[in-house]
XYZ file of C-alpha atoms in Angstrom:
561
model
C 38.022 7.671 -11.883
C 39.868 4.495 -13.529
C 37.781 2.417 -15.819
C 37.691 -0.427 -13.328
C 36.245 1.821 -10.431
C 33.513 3.235 -12.940
C 32.427 -0.331 -14.165
C 32.282 -1.375 -10.402
C 30.382 1.871 -9.501
C 27.942 1.398 -11.934
C 26.963 -2.763 -11.116
C 26.015 -1.265 -7.918
C 24.699 2.158 -8.459
C 24.224 3.484 -11.784
C 21.074 5.404 -13.284
C 18.183 3.283 -14.727
C 20.261 2.578 -18.284
C 19.946 -0.474 -20.354
C 22.330 -1.485 -23.026
C 20.558 -2.015 -26.373
C 22.789 -5.205 -26.824
C 23.341 -6.675 -23.459
C 26.298 -8.663 -24.979
C 28.395 -5.707 -25.209
C 32.559 -6.167 -25.620
C 34.500 -4.815 -22.930
C 37.388 -2.810 -24.178
C 40.530 -1.320 -21.815
C 38.334 2.177 -21.481
C 34.840 2.608 -20.651
C 35.033 5.876 -23.035
C 35.137 3.534 -25.956
C 31.572 1.842 -25.418
C 29.649 3.802 -28.153
C 26.631 1.281 -28.442
C 24.960 2.266 -25.531
C 21.376 3.245 -25.452
C 18.647 4.369 -23.102
C 15.656 2.579 -22.414
C 12.250 4.561 -23.024
C 8.916 4.352 -21.148
C 6.319 6.396 -22.799
C 7.623 9.850 -22.804
C 10.428 9.421 -20.345
C 13.695 8.726 -21.071
C 16.792 8.201 -18.965
C 20.060 9.915 -19.441
C 23.269 7.960 -20.324
C 26.136 7.739 -18.042
C 28.844 9.531 -18.708
C 32.350 7.650 -18.323
C 35.439 10.063 -18.354
C 38.351 8.226 -17.424
C 40.742 10.447 -15.232
C 44.006 9.566 -17.370
C 44.869 7.541 -20.364
C 47.160 5.326 -18.368
C 44.926 4.789 -15.455
C 42.286 3.557 -18.435
C 44.657 0.990 -19.591
C 43.514 -1.923 -17.895
C 43.185 -5.529 -19.097
C 39.704 -7.428 -18.949
C 40.927 -9.702 -16.271
C 41.889 -6.577 -14.078
C 38.262 -5.127 -14.694
C 36.523 -8.436 -13.868
C 38.791 -8.892 -10.710
C 37.799 -5.472 -9.400
C 34.399 -5.815 -9.774
C 34.281 -9.317 -8.426
C 35.861 -8.232 -5.439
C 33.749 -5.426 -4.631
C 30.763 -8.141 -4.282
C 32.794 -11.174 -2.619
C 34.816 -9.221 0.128
C 34.969 -10.257 3.726
C 32.121 -9.444 6.003
C 32.698 -6.219 8.249
C 32.448 -6.787 11.951
C 31.484 -3.363 12.671
C 28.001 -2.892 12.946
C 26.213 -0.136 10.783
C 24.754 2.910 12.268
C 21.408 2.883 13.676
C 18.547 5.231 12.043
C 17.681 7.924 13.992
C 14.045 8.886 14.841
C 12.509 12.083 15.918
C 9.287 12.501 17.712
C 8.698 16.105 18.389
C 4.906 17.143 19.369
C 3.819 20.383 18.079
C 1.572 22.385 20.295
C -0.841 25.021 18.348
C -2.150 27.520 20.057
C 0.257 26.896 22.808
C -0.371 30.435 24.591
C -3.686 29.674 25.387
C -5.441 28.549 28.452
C -4.968 24.696 27.456
C -2.274 24.704 24.955
C 0.364 25.964 27.647
C -0.792 23.220 29.968
C -0.349 20.468 27.277
C 3.063 22.021 26.524
C 4.008 21.614 30.724
C 2.666 17.955 30.559
C 4.548 17.074 27.873
C 7.667 18.579 29.520
C 7.328 17.142 32.482
C 7.302 13.463 30.618
C 10.404 14.437 28.934
C 9.077 14.677 25.278
C 10.554 17.506 22.981
C 8.236 19.908 22.107
C 7.580 22.580 19.353
C 5.088 25.282 19.695
C 3.308 27.289 16.736
C 2.324 30.787 18.208
C 1.539 34.046 16.653
C 3.497 36.552 19.060
C 7.085 35.781 19.740
C 7.379 37.798 22.716
C 4.429 36.380 24.406
C 5.101 32.620 23.792
C 8.933 33.130 25.003
C 7.368 35.385 27.964
C 5.075 32.576 29.039
C 6.692 29.515 27.807
C 10.346 30.299 28.404
C 12.864 32.017 26.071
C 14.349 28.541 24.887
C 11.250 27.410 23.918
C 11.389 25.378 20.515
C 9.166 27.992 18.512
C 7.265 28.284 15.085
C 6.051 32.051 14.365
C 3.065 31.570 12.277
C -0.737 31.932 12.138
C -3.143 29.221 10.994
C -5.228 31.750 9.376
C -2.347 33.046 7.054
C -1.270 30.163 4.861
C 1.903 31.613 3.898
C 3.141 31.537 7.361
C 2.693 28.005 7.861
C 5.876 26.481 5.503
C 5.855 22.599 5.603
C 9.488 22.798 5.760
C 8.942 24.199 9.343
C 7.245 21.241 10.349
C 9.676 18.662 9.188
C 10.681 16.138 12.075
C 7.263 16.498 13.805
C 5.498 13.338 14.459
C 2.410 14.332 16.617
C 0.332 17.370 17.029
C -2.087 18.737 19.613
C -4.151 21.544 18.373
C -5.608 23.882 20.963
C -6.146 26.627 18.629
C -9.288 28.192 19.476
C -11.318 31.509 17.839
C -11.106 33.993 20.742
C -14.448 34.938 22.717
C -14.384 37.686 25.084
C -16.586 40.095 27.125
C -18.287 42.666 25.248
C -17.266 45.208 27.648
C -13.444 44.184 27.718
C -11.635 42.195 30.200
C -8.839 42.584 32.716
C -5.401 42.175 31.256
C -5.006 38.740 32.822
C -8.754 37.774 31.272
C -10.276 36.938 34.443
C -13.969 37.504 33.183
C -13.096 34.936 30.316
C -11.335 32.474 32.750
C -14.817 32.673 34.812
C -16.702 31.014 31.690
C -18.954 32.382 29.304
C -21.822 31.892 31.405
C -20.792 35.085 33.368
C -20.329 37.490 30.624
C -21.977 38.862 27.335
C -19.513 37.381 24.682
C -18.402 38.602 21.168
C -15.532 37.292 18.908
C -12.328 38.982 19.197
C -9.945 38.612 16.390
C -10.198 36.482 13.029
C -13.979 34.928 12.788
C -14.690 31.314 13.369
C -14.925 30.484 9.819
C -11.248 31.679 9.475
C -9.727 30.304 12.541
C -11.840 26.899 13.087
C -12.384 25.963 8.930
C -9.857 27.855 6.818
C -7.497 27.394 10.018
C -7.708 23.888 10.151
C -7.064 23.515 6.440
C -4.227 25.290 6.553
C -2.646 23.658 9.532
C -3.607 20.319 7.934
C -1.610 20.885 4.334
C 1.331 21.886 6.788
C 1.477 19.088 8.993
C 0.050 16.080 6.767
C 3.469 15.082 5.174
C 5.161 15.026 8.527
C 2.741 13.099 10.736
C 1.687 10.834 8.152
C -1.608 8.944 6.960
C -3.233 5.962 8.695
C -3.302 4.168 5.375
C 0.313 4.989 4.527
C 1.616 6.737 1.468
C 1.552 5.185 -1.822
C 4.682 5.408 -3.760
C 3.939 3.172 -6.436
C 0.625 1.918 -7.559
C -1.722 1.158 -10.659
C -5.205 1.890 -9.520
C -6.785 3.936 -12.468
C -3.435 4.998 -13.758
C -1.633 2.352 -15.911
C 1.394 4.699 -16.183
C 2.047 4.523 -12.230
C 3.146 7.085 -10.179
C 7.087 6.519 -10.754
C 9.195 5.275 -14.065
C 11.398 2.355 -14.000
C 14.360 1.289 -16.022
C 16.252 -1.590 -16.292
C 19.957 -1.786 -14.596
C 21.709 -5.417 -15.103
C 25.116 -7.162 -15.083
C 25.671 -5.834 -18.646
C 28.406 -3.041 -16.574
C 30.308 -6.072 -15.823
C 30.221 -8.111 -19.085
C 27.264 -10.162 -18.005
C 24.584 -11.197 -20.223
C 21.431 -11.000 -17.818
C 18.716 -8.996 -19.023
C 15.511 -7.573 -17.474
C 12.496 -5.275 -18.013
C 9.711 -3.736 -16.307
C 6.336 -4.047 -17.699
C 2.739 -3.212 -16.954
C 0.304 -6.298 -16.701
C -3.206 -4.771 -17.700
C -4.989 -7.670 -15.629
C -2.071 -9.171 -13.450
C -3.110 -8.228 -10.235
C -5.083 -10.283 -7.566
C -8.099 -8.073 -8.237
C -7.877 -8.515 -11.782
C -6.513 -5.056 -12.460
C -3.303 -3.547 -13.835
C 0.042 -4.357 -11.799
C 3.781 -3.874 -12.412
C 6.134 -6.617 -13.389
C 9.721 -7.107 -12.687
C 10.905 -9.657 -15.117
C 14.174 -11.007 -16.909
C 16.725 -13.434 -17.469
C 19.442 -13.731 -15.045
C 22.934 -15.811 -15.870
C 26.500 -16.077 -14.302
C 27.994 -16.391 -17.652
C 31.094 -13.767 -18.035
C 31.235 -13.284 -14.219
C 27.580 -11.844 -13.914
C 24.828 -12.546 -11.769
C 22.281 -9.710 -11.271
C 19.007 -7.935 -12.609
C 17.469 -5.027 -11.283
C 14.717 -2.396 -12.343
C 15.238 1.111 -10.905
C 13.278 4.261 -10.684
C 14.313 7.647 -12.204
C 15.590 10.026 -9.500
C 12.295 11.493 -8.427
C 11.954 15.461 -9.333
C 11.627 16.220 -5.387
C 12.643 14.028 -2.862
C 9.722 11.917 -0.664
C 9.743 12.813 2.690
C 8.723 9.613 4.678
C 9.852 10.504 7.966
C 6.271 10.117 9.267
C 6.283 6.227 8.456
C 8.210 3.323 10.051
C 8.920 1.069 6.765
C 8.095 0.191 3.045
C 5.493 -2.104 2.400
C 5.563 -4.386 -1.164
C 2.565 -5.911 -2.648
C 3.929 -8.865 -4.545
C 3.220 -12.457 -6.236
C 6.094 -14.423 -5.086
C 8.226 -17.168 -7.045
C 10.257 -18.336 -3.993
C 13.025 -16.402 -4.468
C 14.981 -13.835 -2.349
C 15.178 -10.212 -3.586
C 16.294 -7.205 -2.691
C 14.695 -3.383 -2.118
C 17.272 -0.944 -2.514
C 16.673 2.867 -1.297
C 18.573 5.730 -2.066
C 18.907 9.395 -0.340
C 21.142 11.158 -2.608
C 21.092 12.112 -6.309
C 24.393 10.629 -6.967
C 24.565 7.415 -8.823
C 27.496 5.708 -7.227
C 26.506 6.133 -3.831
C 25.371 4.201 -0.762
C 21.950 2.191 -1.259
C 20.128 1.366 2.137
C 18.953 -2.194 1.340
C 16.656 -4.676 2.895
C 16.341 -8.481 1.575
C 13.228 -10.331 1.087
C 11.580 -13.939 0.747
C 8.616 -14.769 -1.355
C 6.313 -17.455 -1.727
C 5.763 -19.183 -4.999
C 2.263 -18.503 -6.569
C 0.897 -16.384 -3.420
C 0.297 -12.796 -3.204
C 2.088 -11.511 -0.162
C 2.617 -8.130 1.731
C 6.143 -7.614 2.452
C 7.128 -5.215 5.191
C 10.502 -3.612 5.690
C 11.288 -1.475 8.200
C 13.184 1.454 8.160
C 15.487 0.337 11.028
C 15.995 -2.864 9.523
C 17.825 -1.430 6.203
C 21.422 -1.997 5.805
C 23.897 0.664 3.919
C 25.541 -0.929 1.345
C 27.899 0.031 -1.391
C 29.191 -2.369 -4.288
C 27.563 -5.416 -2.166
C 29.853 -4.173 0.927
C 28.155 -2.955 4.235
C 29.458 0.504 4.892
C 29.732 0.986 8.582
C 30.521 4.494 8.361
C 27.532 5.540 6.141
C 25.473 8.238 7.530
C 21.998 7.318 9.042
C 19.281 6.356 6.756
C 17.581 9.621 6.113
C 13.744 8.779 5.520
C 13.146 12.269 4.549
C 15.159 12.557 1.475
C 14.370 9.522 -0.536
C 15.528 9.721 -4.159
C 14.836 6.710 -6.005
C 13.866 3.077 -5.647
C 15.310 -0.453 -7.091
C 14.411 -3.956 -6.840
C 17.020 -6.322 -7.542
C 17.398 -10.037 -7.867
C 20.987 -10.863 -7.614
C 23.414 -13.962 -7.086
C 24.875 -11.661 -4.173
C 23.888 -10.890 -0.889
C 26.268 -8.759 1.290
C 29.914 -8.883 2.220
C 30.828 -12.015 0.458
C 27.732 -14.146 1.269
C 25.360 -15.667 -1.452
C 22.032 -15.467 -2.012
C 20.404 -19.096 -1.113
C 17.581 -19.090 -3.503
C 19.373 -18.198 -6.291
C 19.124 -20.037 -9.928
C 19.950 -19.159 -13.290
C 17.147 -18.562 -15.816
C 14.035 -16.761 -16.321
C 12.083 -15.040 -13.374
C 8.910 -12.883 -12.758
C 7.937 -10.860 -9.864
C 4.518 -8.952 -10.105
C 4.061 -6.361 -7.850
C 0.774 -3.988 -7.539
C 1.901 -1.409 -5.026
C 4.604 0.095 -2.882
C 3.873 2.253 -0.052
C 4.989 3.712 3.437
C 3.343 2.263 6.130
C 2.908 3.311 9.902
C 3.648 0.751 12.611
C 0.641 -1.196 14.566
C -0.880 -0.369 16.809
C -1.424 3.331 15.299
C -1.534 5.729 18.033
C -2.997 9.238 17.542
C -0.815 11.728 15.475
C -3.168 14.573 15.797
C -5.406 15.426 18.784
C -7.672 18.349 18.489
C -9.796 20.524 21.114
C -13.017 21.379 19.899
C -16.093 21.907 22.060
C -19.067 20.249 23.608
C -22.182 21.367 21.550
C -21.006 21.664 18.023
C -23.577 19.633 16.506
C -26.839 21.106 18.763
C -27.583 24.362 17.011
C -29.344 22.768 14.135
C -30.386 19.638 16.016
C -34.166 19.254 15.433
C -36.366 19.408 18.565
C -33.784 20.703 21.136
C -34.742 23.193 23.733
C -32.049 25.668 23.152
C -33.131 27.502 26.158
C -31.338 24.604 28.127
C -28.464 24.563 26.591
C -25.327 26.362 27.451
C -24.606 29.994 26.111
C -22.568 29.110 22.841
C -25.260 26.830 21.713
C -28.018 29.586 22.190
C -25.609 32.365 20.695
C -24.089 30.185 17.777
C -25.404 32.954 15.116
C -24.480 35.847 17.203
C -20.843 34.623 17.585
C -20.307 33.988 13.990
C -21.364 30.374 13.633
C -18.857 29.308 16.101
C -19.924 26.120 16.810
C -20.918 25.316 13.208
C -17.530 26.163 12.104
C -15.922 24.000 14.874
C -17.846 21.059 13.573
C -16.349 21.680 9.700
C -12.747 22.079 11.403
C -13.486 18.337 12.875
C -14.839 16.994 9.714
C -11.671 18.127 7.894
C -9.802 16.253 10.316
C -11.948 12.980 10.197
C -11.563 13.367 6.141
C -7.782 13.759 6.114
C -6.673 10.473 6.771
C -4.584 11.356 9.686
C -4.873 9.088 12.763
C -6.815 11.302 15.214
C -8.962 11.848 18.305
C -11.031 14.862 18.910
C -11.670 15.859 22.666
C -14.821 18.236 23.182
C -14.708 19.596 26.660
C -17.342 21.124 28.199
C -17.222 24.749 29.639
C -13.531 25.277 30.757
C -12.376 26.563 34.119
C -9.263 27.270 35.841
C -9.897 24.327 38.453
C -7.446 22.001 39.019
C -7.041 18.508 37.809
C -8.264 15.386 39.698
C -12.250 15.518 39.615
C -14.041 12.408 38.739
C -14.907 12.332 34.848
C -17.843 11.567 32.603
C -16.655 10.646 29.072
C -19.373 10.416 26.827
C -20.244 10.598 22.841
C -22.982 11.644 20.816
C -22.714 15.305 21.946
C -25.253 15.330 24.618
C -23.745 16.483 27.549
C -23.257 19.737 29.705
C -21.061 20.553 32.574
C -17.391 21.862 33.433
C -13.860 20.496 33.210
C -10.640 21.884 34.036
C -8.297 22.982 31.103
C -5.404 21.040 33.207
C -7.415 18.117 33.014
C -8.248 18.542 29.098
C -4.483 18.911 28.688
C -3.879 15.664 30.567
C -6.485 14.147 28.131
C -4.684 14.945 25.029
C -1.382 14.043 26.126
C -2.834 10.432 27.146
C -4.678 10.168 23.836
C -1.243 10.829 21.917
C 0.029 7.318 23.139
C -3.372 5.409 22.940
C -4.312 3.067 20.376
C -7.776 2.973 21.741
C -7.889 6.705 21.074
C -7.531 6.643 17.490
C -10.506 7.832 15.189
C -12.451 8.543 18.334
C -14.785 11.862 19.359
C -15.627 12.520 22.808
C -17.267 14.562 24.928
C -15.986 15.136 28.392
C -16.903 16.732 31.777
C -16.288 16.693 35.729
C -18.676 15.271 37.789
C -18.468 18.343 39.957
C -21.712 20.842 39.642
C -21.254 24.214 38.249
C -22.400 25.797 41.719
C -19.583 23.800 43.460
C -16.227 24.687 43.320
C -13.854 21.972 42.969
C -10.465 22.084 45.280
C -7.942 19.844 46.182
C -6.807 18.608 49.723
C -2.912 18.949 49.733
C -2.869 16.162 52.500
C -4.721 13.864 50.512
C -4.392 14.536 46.520
C -6.450 12.655 44.109
C -4.855 9.727 42.469
C -3.358 9.775 39.048
C -6.198 8.730 36.409
C -5.393 6.081 33.777
C -7.357 7.632 30.729
C -6.939 4.295 29.098
C -9.736 2.840 31.043
C -12.014 5.599 29.318
C -10.967 5.580 25.914
C -11.221 1.643 25.673
C -14.987 2.101 26.037
C -15.163 4.658 23.639
C -16.631 3.994 19.853
C -15.436 5.131 16.608
C -17.700 6.759 14.316
C -20.011 8.415 16.879
C -19.940 12.274 16.399
C -23.453 13.402 17.260
C -23.995 14.298 13.941
C -26.247 11.393 13.503
C -29.095 13.134 15.114
C -28.613 15.821 12.755
C -29.202 12.995 9.657
C -31.294 10.918 11.438
C -29.250 8.201 11.164
C -28.490 5.730 14.256
C -25.182 5.946 16.292
C-alpha cells in the first residue's frame, strides 16, 4: 500500500493509537516515522500500526501529494446512490412445538406469515408433525449442552410451551386420548424428567440460551461507570496527527462528573485545522468477542452537550482500515441528554465518503465504537457546528435499546394454580387435581412457579399465560381473563395458542401474568356451528385491563395485590 493510501486509511479507520508528539514531521514514507508511541490506559496497551509500503517507488510521494490524497477523501463529491438498508430478522422460536399447545402456536404463526423456528427433542417426530421443511433446532431444555446460543441467532421472540409430561399411571393410547381428556379423568403420574428438571432447571437453560437474541427491557449496557471506574471497554485517542495535523484528544474518567455526582467518561481535546487537520476522536480497543446487539434497535448515549455535533462510528470488522457505520448527533449546551441513534439510520462511511456498495449493517457482530468531533461530515459536507479550540463531551453510558412501545419477547405457557398448594386457608378438596396432588407429582406447580419467577427476574420483556384445564375443543368460546391465580375451569388449547401469538404483538401484555378460562362449564362440551362461526376475538381488549405485578404470590406473602 502506498504512503498516501496508508495515511488516508489511518485518518478514518486506524486503531486507537496516539502519537507521543502530535506535531510529528511527515516524510516521504510512513516507514520512517519512528517516534510513534502508544497510549496506556491502566494495564491495557494498544498495539502500533505497522506501516509497510508495497515498494520503494510507491512510497516516494511528496508531502503535497500525501495531503491532497487525504483531503480528497474528506471533500469528495456526494454519492447519488442510496446506501443499502439494514436487514432485520424477526424469527419466532416455539419450544415444546410437538405438544398440544406448541404445535398450534406453530400453525397460527405460519398462517400469519411469520418465520418460525422450533426447538424439539425428537427430529423425526417434529418433521412428521410439523412438516419436513420445518426450521428445526434439536435440543432439550433439561440438557444445557444441547442449547448452544449460536443456534438461536436471529430469533427475536419466543413462545415457550415446554411442560413436564403428565400421563395416566395405567398407560395411554398411542395418540394420548386419556391425556387429552384432562387430568380429571385419570390417575396421573410424571412421565420422563422431573418437574424440577423441566420447569425450573430447564427454564434456566432456555433463558441463558436465548437471552442475547431476544434482548432486555432496559437494554444492554456497553459502557457505564456505575461501581466500576474502569468501565467495561477501553478507549484510546485517534486524531488528525495521521494527516500531519496538530489536534489532540484524550479519554478521561471524572470521579464525580455525572449528573448524579458519580463517575463519568469524558471525551476532551483541542481541535485545529492547521496543517490540513480538523478532527479528533476516541476509539475502543477491538472487543475480544464481538457484541451481538441484533436483539436491539439502536444505540443510546447519555451525554452532557456543548452545542456541537459529534459522530458515533460502529465497526463490524476487526480490520482497521474498513467501513464505519456512522451517525451524527447534535447536543444541547450545558444539558444532560439521551441521544438515540437507530441502527436503521447508520450510514456506511469510508474515509468520509458514503459507501453505497457496503454490506448492510450487521448488529450481531460489533467489534468497536468510536466517538469523533470533526470539521467534516460526509461526501464533501462540513459540520455546521465546527469551531477550532478546546471541547469537552462527558458521557456516562452507552447502551443498546429496544424501541418503544416494547412488546413481549418471551411468552410462557404456565398453569393456573401454581400459587395454591402452599396458600393458607385454601380448601384443597375444591381445587383441581394438580393442586391437590402437587407433592405426589413431584411438586409440579411449585416448580412451575419457580420457573415463572426466573422469567420475571431475567429482564426479558415477557407475558405469562396460565390456562386452566386444557381441552381439545375448538377456539371461539367466550373467555374470562383474571389475575391473582383464583379461577378454575377449562379452555381450548387452540385458544391458548391464539392468545400467545396475540401477546407477542401487544405492548399491553408486557410484564403481565394472567389466568384464562372459557365461560363454558366442564360438564358442557363446546362445539361450533359451521353455519354461524364465532367472531374473531380482539385479545387486546383483555390485555389492556390487566395489571402488572399481580401473580397470586401476594396471598402467600400476605401482601395486597
